[in-house]
Amino acid sequence: MLTLKNVLADARSLYNLIRLQGEVKFLQELDFNKLNILYREASHRLDLLNLKADLEQGIDISGLPN
């Protein structure tokens, strides 16, 4: 899951580079909005997996916000 999140983060960086260079045709080739949504979902899922692992290991999470 971490690898997927990192790949999607790289896609976000690529989007920013393409915009800075003004290569609009490349922006139309990929659905960067969908990639951004996938990044957020992967990030949330990874957070949940980490929280689950912390709970199973008995790590104190009382300081976490709701």
mmCIF file of C-alpha atoms in Angstrom:
data_model
loop_
_atom_site.group_PDB
_atom_site.id
_atom_site.type_symbol
_atom_site.label_atom_id
_atom_site.label_comp_id
_atom_site.label_asym_id
_atom_site.label_seq_id
_atom_site.Cartn_x
_atom_site.Cartn_y
_atom_site.Cartn_z
ATOM 1 C CA MET A 1 0.000 0.000 0.000
ATOM 2 C CA LEU A 2 2.887 2.327 0.763
ATOM 3 C CA THR A 3 4.348 1.721 -2.684
ATOM 4 C CA LEU A 4 1.017 2.579 -4.297
ATOM 5 C CA LYS A 5 0.769 5.769 -2.260
ATOM 6 C CA ASN A 6 4.305 6.748 -3.282
ATOM 7 C CA VAL A 7 3.594 6.113 -6.965
ATOM 8 C CA LEU A 8 0.446 8.232 -6.786
ATOM 9 C CA ALA A 9 2.402 10.978 -4.997
ATOM 10 C CA ASP A 10 4.904 10.890 -7.860
ATOM 11 C CA ALA A 11 1.998 11.325 -10.288
ATOM 12 C CA ARG A 12 0.929 14.428 -8.366
ATOM 13 C CA SER A 13 4.459 15.799 -8.629
ATOM 14 C CA LEU A 14 4.475 15.042 -12.337
ATOM 15 C CA TYR A 15 1.236 17.011 -12.720
ATOM 16 C CA ASN A 16 2.866 20.035 -11.093
ATOM 17 C CA LEU A 17 5.941 19.767 -13.317
ATOM 18 C CA ILE A 18 3.817 19.505 -16.449
ATOM 19 C CA ARG A 19 1.843 22.584 -15.416
ATOM 20 C CA LEU A 20 5.014 24.560 -14.716
ATOM 21 C CA GLN A 21 6.391 23.692 -18.142
ATOM 22 C CA GLY A 22 3.112 24.586 -19.830
ATOM 23 C CA GLU A 23 2.711 21.224 -21.561
ATOM 24 C CA VAL A 24 -1.089 21.277 -21.636
ATOM 25 C CA LYS A 25 -1.376 18.363 -24.065
ATOM 26 C CA PHE A 26 0.163 16.037 -21.455
ATOM 27 C CA LEU A 27 -2.389 17.178 -18.880
ATOM 28 C CA GLN A 28 -5.127 15.992 -21.209
ATOM 29 C CA GLU A 29 -3.521 12.546 -21.621
ATOM 30 C CA LEU A 30 -4.093 11.424 -18.020
ATOM 31 C CA ASP A 31 -6.960 11.982 -15.619
ATOM 32 C CA PHE A 32 -5.009 13.713 -12.864
ATOM 33 C CA ASN A 33 -8.199 14.403 -10.918
ATOM 34 C CA LYS A 34 -8.782 10.658 -10.656
ATOM 35 C CA LEU A 35 -5.151 10.100 -9.671
ATOM 36 C CA ASN A 36 -5.538 12.695 -6.921
ATOM 37 C CA ILE A 37 -8.646 10.927 -5.607
ATOM 38 C CA LEU A 38 -6.805 7.596 -5.692
ATOM 39 C CA TYR A 39 -3.907 9.161 -3.778
ATOM 40 C CA ARG A 40 -6.221 10.410 -1.041
ATOM 41 C CA GLU A 41 -7.948 7.027 -0.762
ATOM 42 C CA ALA A 42 -4.623 5.174 -0.610
ATOM 43 C CA SER A 43 -3.399 7.604 2.031
ATOM 44 C CA HIS A 44 -6.522 7.133 4.153
ATOM 45 C CA ARG A 45 -6.322 3.356 3.812
ATOM 46 C CA LEU A 46 -2.667 3.344 4.824
ATOM 47 C CA ASP A 47 -3.519 5.500 7.849
ATOM 48 C CA LEU A 48 -6.203 2.996 8.862
ATOM 49 C CA LEU A 49 -3.823 0.066 8.447
ATOM 50 C CA ASN A 50 -1.218 1.825 10.586
ATOM 51 C CA LEU A 51 -3.806 2.617 13.257
ATOM 52 C CA LYS A 52 -4.948 -1.006 13.285
ATOM 53 C CA ALA A 53 -1.356 -2.187 13.662
ATOM 54 C CA ASP A 54 -0.806 0.265 16.520
ATOM 55 C CA LEU A 55 -3.948 -0.943 18.284
ATOM 56 C CA GLU A 56 -2.899 -4.571 17.908
ATOM 57 C CA GLN A 57 0.538 -3.787 19.340
ATOM 58 C CA GLY A 58 -0.966 -1.932 22.285
ATOM 59 C CA ILE A 59 0.612 1.408 21.440
ATOM 60 C CA ASP A 60 -0.940 4.318 23.358
ATOM 61 C CA ILE A 61 -3.073 6.318 20.928
ATOM 62 C CA SER A 62 -4.969 8.343 23.526
ATOM 63 C CA GLY A 63 -3.376 11.553 22.265
ATOM 64 C CA LEU A 64 -4.785 11.167 18.758
ATOM 65 C CA PRO A 65 -7.601 13.516 17.764
ATOM 66 C CA ASN A 66 -10.982 11.980 17.031
#
